[in-house]
Structures are given as structure tokens and as C-alpha cells.
mmCIF file of C-alpha atoms in Angstrom:
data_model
loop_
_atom_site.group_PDB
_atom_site.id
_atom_site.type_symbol
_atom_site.label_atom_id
_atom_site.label_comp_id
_atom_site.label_asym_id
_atom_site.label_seq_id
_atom_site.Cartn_x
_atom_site.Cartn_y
_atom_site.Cartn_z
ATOM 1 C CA UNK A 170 -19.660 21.396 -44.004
ATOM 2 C CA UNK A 171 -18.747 21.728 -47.679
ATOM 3 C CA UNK A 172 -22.079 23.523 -49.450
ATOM 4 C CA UNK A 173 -22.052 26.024 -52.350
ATOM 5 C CA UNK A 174 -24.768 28.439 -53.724
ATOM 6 C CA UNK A 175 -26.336 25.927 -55.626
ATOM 7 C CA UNK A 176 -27.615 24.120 -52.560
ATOM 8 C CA UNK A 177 -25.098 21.266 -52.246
ATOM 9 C CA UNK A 178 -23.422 19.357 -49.725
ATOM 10 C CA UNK A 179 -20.894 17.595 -51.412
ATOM 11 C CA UNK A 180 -22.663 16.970 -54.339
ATOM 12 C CA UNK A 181 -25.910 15.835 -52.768
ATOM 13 C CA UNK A 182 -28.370 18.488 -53.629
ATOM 14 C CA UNK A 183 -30.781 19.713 -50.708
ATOM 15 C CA UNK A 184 -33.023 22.879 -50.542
ATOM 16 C CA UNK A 185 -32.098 26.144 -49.077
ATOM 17 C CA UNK A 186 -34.251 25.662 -45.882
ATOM 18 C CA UNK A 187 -32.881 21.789 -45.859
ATOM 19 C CA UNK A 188 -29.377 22.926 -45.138
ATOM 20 C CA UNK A 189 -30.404 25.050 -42.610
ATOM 21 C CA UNK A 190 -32.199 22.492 -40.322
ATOM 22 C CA UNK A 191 -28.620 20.267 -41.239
ATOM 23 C CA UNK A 192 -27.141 22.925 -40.024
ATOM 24 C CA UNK A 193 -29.139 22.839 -37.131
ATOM 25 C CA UNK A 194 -28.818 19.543 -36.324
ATOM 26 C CA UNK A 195 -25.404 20.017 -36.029
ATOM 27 C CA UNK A 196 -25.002 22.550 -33.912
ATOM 28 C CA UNK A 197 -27.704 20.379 -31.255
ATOM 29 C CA UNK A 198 -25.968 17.555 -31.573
ATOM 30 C CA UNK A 199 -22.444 18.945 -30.463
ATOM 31 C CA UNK A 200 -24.277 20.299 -27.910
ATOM 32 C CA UNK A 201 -25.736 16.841 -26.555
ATOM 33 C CA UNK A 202 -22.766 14.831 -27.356
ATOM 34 C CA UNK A 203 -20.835 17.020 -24.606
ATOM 35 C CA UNK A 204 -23.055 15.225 -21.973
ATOM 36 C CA UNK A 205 -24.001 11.654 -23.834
ATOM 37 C CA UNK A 206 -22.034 9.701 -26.214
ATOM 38 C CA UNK A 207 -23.989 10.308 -29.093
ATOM 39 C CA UNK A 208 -21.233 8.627 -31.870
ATOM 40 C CA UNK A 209 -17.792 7.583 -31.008
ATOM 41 C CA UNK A 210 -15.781 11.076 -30.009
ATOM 42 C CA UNK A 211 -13.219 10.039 -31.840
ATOM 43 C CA UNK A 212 -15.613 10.679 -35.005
ATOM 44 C CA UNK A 213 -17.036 14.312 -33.717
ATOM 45 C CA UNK A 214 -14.577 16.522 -35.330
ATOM 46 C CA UNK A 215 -15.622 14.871 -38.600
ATOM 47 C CA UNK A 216 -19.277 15.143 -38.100
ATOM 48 C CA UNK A 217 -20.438 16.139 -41.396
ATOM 49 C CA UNK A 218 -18.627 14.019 -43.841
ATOM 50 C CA UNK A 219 -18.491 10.940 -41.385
ATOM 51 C CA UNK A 220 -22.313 10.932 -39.981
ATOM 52 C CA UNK A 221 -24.636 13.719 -42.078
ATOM 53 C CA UNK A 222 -23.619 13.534 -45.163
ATOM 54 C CA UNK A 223 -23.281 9.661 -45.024
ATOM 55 C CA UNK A 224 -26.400 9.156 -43.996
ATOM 56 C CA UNK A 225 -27.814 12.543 -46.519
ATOM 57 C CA UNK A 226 -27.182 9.783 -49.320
ATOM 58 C CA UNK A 227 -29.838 7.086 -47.974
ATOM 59 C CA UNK A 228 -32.483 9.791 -48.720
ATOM 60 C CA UNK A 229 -31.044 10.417 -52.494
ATOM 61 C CA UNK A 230 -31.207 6.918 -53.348
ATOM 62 C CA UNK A 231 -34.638 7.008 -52.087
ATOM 63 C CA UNK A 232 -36.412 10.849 -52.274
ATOM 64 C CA UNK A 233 -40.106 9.826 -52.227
ATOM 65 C CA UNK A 234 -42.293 10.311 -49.516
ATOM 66 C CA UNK A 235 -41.850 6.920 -47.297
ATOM 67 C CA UNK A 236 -42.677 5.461 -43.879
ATOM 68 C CA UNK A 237 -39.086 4.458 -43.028
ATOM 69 C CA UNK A 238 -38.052 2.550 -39.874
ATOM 70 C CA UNK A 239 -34.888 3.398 -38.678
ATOM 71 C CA UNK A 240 -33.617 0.775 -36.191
ATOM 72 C CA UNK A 241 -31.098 1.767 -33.395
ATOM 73 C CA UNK A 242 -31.294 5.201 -34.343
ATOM 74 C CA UNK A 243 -28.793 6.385 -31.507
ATOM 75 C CA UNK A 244 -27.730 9.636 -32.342
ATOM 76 C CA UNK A 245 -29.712 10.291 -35.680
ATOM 77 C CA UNK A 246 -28.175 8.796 -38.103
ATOM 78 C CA UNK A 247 -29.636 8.685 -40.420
ATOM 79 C CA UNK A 248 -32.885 8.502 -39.239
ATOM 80 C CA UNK A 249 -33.114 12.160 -38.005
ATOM 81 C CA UNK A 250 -31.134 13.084 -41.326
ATOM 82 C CA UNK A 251 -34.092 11.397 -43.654
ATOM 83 C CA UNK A 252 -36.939 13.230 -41.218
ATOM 84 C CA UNK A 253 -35.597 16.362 -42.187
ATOM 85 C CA UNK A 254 -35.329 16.059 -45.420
ATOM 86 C CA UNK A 255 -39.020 14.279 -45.980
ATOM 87 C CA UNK A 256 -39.936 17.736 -44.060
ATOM 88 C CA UNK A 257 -39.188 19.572 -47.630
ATOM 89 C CA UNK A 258 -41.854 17.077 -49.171
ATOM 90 C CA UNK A 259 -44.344 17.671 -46.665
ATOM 91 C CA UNK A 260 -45.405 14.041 -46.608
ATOM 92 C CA UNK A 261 -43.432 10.853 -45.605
ATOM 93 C CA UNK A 262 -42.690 9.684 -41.872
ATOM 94 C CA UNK A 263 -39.609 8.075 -40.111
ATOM 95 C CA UNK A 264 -39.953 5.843 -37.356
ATOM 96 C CA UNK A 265 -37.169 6.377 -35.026
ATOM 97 C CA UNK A 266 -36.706 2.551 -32.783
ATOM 98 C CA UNK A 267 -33.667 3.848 -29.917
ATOM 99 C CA UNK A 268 -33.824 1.627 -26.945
ATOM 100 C CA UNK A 269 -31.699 4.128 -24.971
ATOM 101 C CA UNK A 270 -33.592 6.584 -23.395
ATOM 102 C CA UNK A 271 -30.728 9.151 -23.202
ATOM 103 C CA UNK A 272 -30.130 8.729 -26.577
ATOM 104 C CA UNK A 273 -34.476 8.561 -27.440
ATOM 105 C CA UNK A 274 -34.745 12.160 -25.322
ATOM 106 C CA UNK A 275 -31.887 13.306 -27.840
ATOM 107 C CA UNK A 276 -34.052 12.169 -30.810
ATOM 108 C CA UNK A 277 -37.306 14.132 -29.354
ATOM 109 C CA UNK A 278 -35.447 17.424 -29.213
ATOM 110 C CA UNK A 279 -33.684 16.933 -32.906
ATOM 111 C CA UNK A 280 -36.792 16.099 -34.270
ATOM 112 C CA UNK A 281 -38.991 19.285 -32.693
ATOM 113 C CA UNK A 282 -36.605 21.714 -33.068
ATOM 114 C CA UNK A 283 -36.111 20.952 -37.246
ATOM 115 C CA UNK A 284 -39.487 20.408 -37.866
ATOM 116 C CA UNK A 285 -38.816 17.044 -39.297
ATOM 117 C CA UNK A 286 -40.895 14.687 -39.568
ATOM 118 C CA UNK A 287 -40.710 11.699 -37.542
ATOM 119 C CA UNK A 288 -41.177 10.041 -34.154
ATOM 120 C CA UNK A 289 -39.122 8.371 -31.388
ATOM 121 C CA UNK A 290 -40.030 4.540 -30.453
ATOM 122 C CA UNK A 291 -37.922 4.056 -26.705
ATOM 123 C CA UNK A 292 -38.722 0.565 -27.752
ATOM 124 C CA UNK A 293 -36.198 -2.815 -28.177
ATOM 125 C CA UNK A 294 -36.394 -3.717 -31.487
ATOM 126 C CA UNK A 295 -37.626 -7.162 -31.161
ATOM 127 C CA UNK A 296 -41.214 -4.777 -29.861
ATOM 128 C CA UNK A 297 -41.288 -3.072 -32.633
ATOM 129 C CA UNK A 298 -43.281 -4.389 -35.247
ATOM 130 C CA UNK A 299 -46.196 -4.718 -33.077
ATOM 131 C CA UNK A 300 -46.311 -1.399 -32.855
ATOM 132 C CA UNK A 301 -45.383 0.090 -36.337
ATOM 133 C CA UNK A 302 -47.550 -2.733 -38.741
ATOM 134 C CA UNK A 303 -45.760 -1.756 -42.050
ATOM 135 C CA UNK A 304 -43.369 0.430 -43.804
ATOM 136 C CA UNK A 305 -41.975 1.156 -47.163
ATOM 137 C CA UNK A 306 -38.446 1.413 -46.376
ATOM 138 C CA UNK A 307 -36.085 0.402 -43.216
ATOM 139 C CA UNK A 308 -33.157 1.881 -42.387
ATOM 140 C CA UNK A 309 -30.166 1.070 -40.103
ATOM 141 C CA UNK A 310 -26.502 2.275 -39.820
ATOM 142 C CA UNK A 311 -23.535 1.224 -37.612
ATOM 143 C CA UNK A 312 -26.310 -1.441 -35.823
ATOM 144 C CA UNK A 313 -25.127 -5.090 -36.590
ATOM 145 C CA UNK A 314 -23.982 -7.617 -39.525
ATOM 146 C CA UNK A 315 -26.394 -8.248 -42.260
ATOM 147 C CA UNK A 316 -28.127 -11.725 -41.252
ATOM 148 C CA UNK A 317 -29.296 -9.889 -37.431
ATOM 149 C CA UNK A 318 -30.511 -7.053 -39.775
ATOM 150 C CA UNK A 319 -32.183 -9.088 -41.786
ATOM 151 C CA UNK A 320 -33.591 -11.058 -38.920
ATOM 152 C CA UNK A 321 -34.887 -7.639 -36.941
ATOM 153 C CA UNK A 322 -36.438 -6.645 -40.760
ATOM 154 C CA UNK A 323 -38.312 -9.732 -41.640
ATOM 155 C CA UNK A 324 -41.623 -9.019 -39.960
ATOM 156 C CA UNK A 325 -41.764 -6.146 -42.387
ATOM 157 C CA UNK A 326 -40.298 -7.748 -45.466
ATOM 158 C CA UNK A 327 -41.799 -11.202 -45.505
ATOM 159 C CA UNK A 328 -45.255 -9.750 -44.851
ATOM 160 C CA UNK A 329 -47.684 -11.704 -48.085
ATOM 161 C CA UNK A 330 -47.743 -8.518 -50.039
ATOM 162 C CA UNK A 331 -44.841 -6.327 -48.482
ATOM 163 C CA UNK A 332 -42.701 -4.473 -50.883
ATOM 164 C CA UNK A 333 -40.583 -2.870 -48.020
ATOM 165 C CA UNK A 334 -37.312 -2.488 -49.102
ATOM 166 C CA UNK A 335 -33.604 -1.977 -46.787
ATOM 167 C CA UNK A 336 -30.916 0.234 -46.807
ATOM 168 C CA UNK A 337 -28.101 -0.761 -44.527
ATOM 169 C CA UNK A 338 -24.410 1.115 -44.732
ATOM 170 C CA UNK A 339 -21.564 -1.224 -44.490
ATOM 171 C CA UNK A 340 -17.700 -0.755 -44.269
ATOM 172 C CA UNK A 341 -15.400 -2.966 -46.610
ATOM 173 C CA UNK A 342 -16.148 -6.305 -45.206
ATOM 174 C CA UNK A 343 -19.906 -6.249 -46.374
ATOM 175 C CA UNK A 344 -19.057 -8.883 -48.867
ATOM 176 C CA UNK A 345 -18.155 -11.374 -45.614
ATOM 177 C CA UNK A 346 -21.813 -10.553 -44.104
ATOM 178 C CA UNK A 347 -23.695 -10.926 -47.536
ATOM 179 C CA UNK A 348 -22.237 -14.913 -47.726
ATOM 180 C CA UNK A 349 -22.951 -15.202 -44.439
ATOM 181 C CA UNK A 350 -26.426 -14.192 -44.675
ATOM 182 C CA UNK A 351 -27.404 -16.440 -48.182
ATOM 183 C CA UNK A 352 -27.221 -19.454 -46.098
ATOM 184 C CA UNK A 353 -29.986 -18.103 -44.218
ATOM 185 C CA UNK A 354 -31.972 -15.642 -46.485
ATOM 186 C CA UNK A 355 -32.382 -15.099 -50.502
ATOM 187 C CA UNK A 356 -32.858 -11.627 -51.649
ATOM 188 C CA UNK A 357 -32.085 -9.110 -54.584
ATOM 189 C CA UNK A 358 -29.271 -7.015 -53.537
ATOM 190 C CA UNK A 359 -28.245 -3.183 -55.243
ATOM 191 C CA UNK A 360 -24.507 -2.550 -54.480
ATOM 192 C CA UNK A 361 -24.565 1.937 -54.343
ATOM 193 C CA UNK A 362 -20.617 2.935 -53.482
ATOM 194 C CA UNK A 363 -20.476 5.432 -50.931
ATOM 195 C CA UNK A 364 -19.891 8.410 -51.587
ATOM 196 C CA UNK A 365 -18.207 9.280 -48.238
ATOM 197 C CA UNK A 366 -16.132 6.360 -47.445
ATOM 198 C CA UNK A 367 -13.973 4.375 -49.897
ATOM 199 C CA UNK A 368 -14.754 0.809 -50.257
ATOM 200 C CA UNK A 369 -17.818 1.385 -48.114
ATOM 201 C CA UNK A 370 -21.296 0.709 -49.687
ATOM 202 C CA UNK A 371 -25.179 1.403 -48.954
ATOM 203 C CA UNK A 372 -26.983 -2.425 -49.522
ATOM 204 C CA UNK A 373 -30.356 -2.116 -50.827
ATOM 205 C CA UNK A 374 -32.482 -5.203 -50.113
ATOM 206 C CA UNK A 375 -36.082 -6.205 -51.701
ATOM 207 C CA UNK A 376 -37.586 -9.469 -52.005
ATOM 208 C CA UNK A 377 -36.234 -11.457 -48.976
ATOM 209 C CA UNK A 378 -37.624 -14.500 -47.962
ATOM 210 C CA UNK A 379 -35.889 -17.082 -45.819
ATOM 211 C CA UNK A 380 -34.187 -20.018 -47.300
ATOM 212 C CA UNK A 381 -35.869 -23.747 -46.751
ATOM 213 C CA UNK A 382 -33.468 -26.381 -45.353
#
């Protein structure tokens, strides 16, 4: 992992303490991806630019204290990666929803052993709104196309008074799933270029409601 002594990971700025539970993570989830396939292995040698510090930039374009869901956290990311860094705020939660329960025993150890703060949801879902009422922010990476991630976030967003907002990594073809998904849904979209992965972008979405035939 690229850092220097002024407490950055390729430009991202994190504490001291921060980088160590990064760190941390890493060296668990090598570990864990030995025995379960935690990513795609073809991606493990690159774990840091191509998983932690990808998902590292969904906190900096949103460092308050949140209650994020994460949906289909699998191997962390970068659900895990926001717990830990709401950890240095001492307030915020992240609602980890993994349907696999190798993968959701993963997420228990990652999340005890940093200290960060968050919780595992071995749930589908479809279940879980019913069991986490609201949040402020929803997360998802590497899940599905926009219009099923908008469908699995509406219970959240199109609450009367929600002001939930979504941040959803997508490769180069994002612009094919946002005109797929305004014949179904409006919403105000925020284009942030990756900083990891050229022509890749993080989609920030407020306001959706679902269009009226």
C-alpha cells in the first residue's frame, strides 16, 4: 500500500491509527481468502489499489457520522472499509447485508478485530428493510446494474421524508445503466471520477422517486 508520513494512502488522507486497522484488514483478509473466495483471485495481488483504496474514497465523499447500508457486502468492500474509518469519529454505524454465511462469518471477524463499527445482517436483501427502518446513506459495490440497485434501495429512499442518499461504483459502462434506469426512476445524479480506475465513477443518488406511466 502506497502511504507516506503525512497519513495518506494515495492521496486519501486517514489517521495514524486508521491505517493501521487498513492495514489490518489486509493482512485478515489474505488470510480468509486462502480458504473462501472473498474477491475474484485474479484481483488479490492488487488488493489495495483495486478493493481498499477504491472503496477508502466512498467514505471521503461522505466523512460524517452515518448509518450506511452496505448491500452484498461479500468481502468488505467497502462496507468494512467505511466501519473502520467511522471508528476514528466515534459515532456513525454500517449495516453490513451478506447473504453468504461464509462470507457474513468473514465480516464478524473483520469487524471485531478493527474495532470498527458496524454489524453483519446474514440476511437476503429483499429482508432487509424490515429489519434496518432507515439510513442516511447506502452503499453497494460490484453487486448489480443501477435500476436492481435502485430497486433493492427504494424502501429507504422513497420513504415520505427520507433524505438517504446512494453511492454505487461503476466501471465505464455506467452511462448504459443510468438510461436504462430513467425509464424506470427520476433522480439527481453526482458523477465523482474514480480515483483508482480510469473511466470508472462513484454515482451519488438523492431524490429518487419512481417514474408514473
Amino acid at each position: 500500500m502506497k502511504t507516506s508520513p503525512t497519513g495518506r494512502l494515495n492521496g486519501l488522507r486517514v489517521s495514524r491509527e486508521t491505517q493501521d486497522k487498513l492495514e489490518h484488514f489486509g493482512r485478515l483478509f489474505q488470510k480468509w481468502a486462502k480458504s473462501i473466495n472473498l474477491v475474484a483471485p485474479s484481483t488479490l495481488d492488487d488488493l489495495w489499489q483495486r478493493h481498499v483504496l477504491d472503496s477508502l474514497q466512498i467514505f471521503h465523499l461522505s466523512p460524517s457520522p452515518k448509518t450506511w447500508v452496505d448491500l452484498g457486502s461479500g468481502g468488505g468492500f467497502p462496507g468494512v472499509i467505511t466501519a473502520i474509518c467511522l471508528s476514528g469519529l466515534s459515532d456513525g454505524w454500517v449495516h453490513l447485508v451478506e447473504s453468504n454465511n461464509k462470507k457474513a462469518a468473514f465480516l464478524r471477524v473483520a469487524l471485531q478485530e478493527t474495532g470498527a463499527r458496524g454489524s453483519v445482517h446474514p440476511i437476503r436483501i429483499e429482508s432487509a428493510p424490515s429489519m434496518i427502518p432507515r439510513c442516511d446513506a447506502i452503499s453497494a459495490r460490484a453487486l448489480a446494474d443501477l435500476t436492481q440497485l435502485l430497486d433493492y434501495s427504494a424502501p429507504w429512499m422513497l420513504q415520505a421524508d427520507s433524505k438517504t442518499v446512494a453511492f454505487f461504483h461503476k466501471g465505464r459502462d455506467y452511462q448504459q445503466e443510468v438510461d436504462k434506469a430513467v425509464s424506470r426512476f427520476q433522480f439527481d445524479m453526482i458523477k465523482h471520477a474514480s480515483i483508482v480506475e480510469p473511466d470508472s465513477v462513484v454515482l451519488e443518488i438523492a431524490n429518487l422517486s419512481r417514474r408514473t406511466k
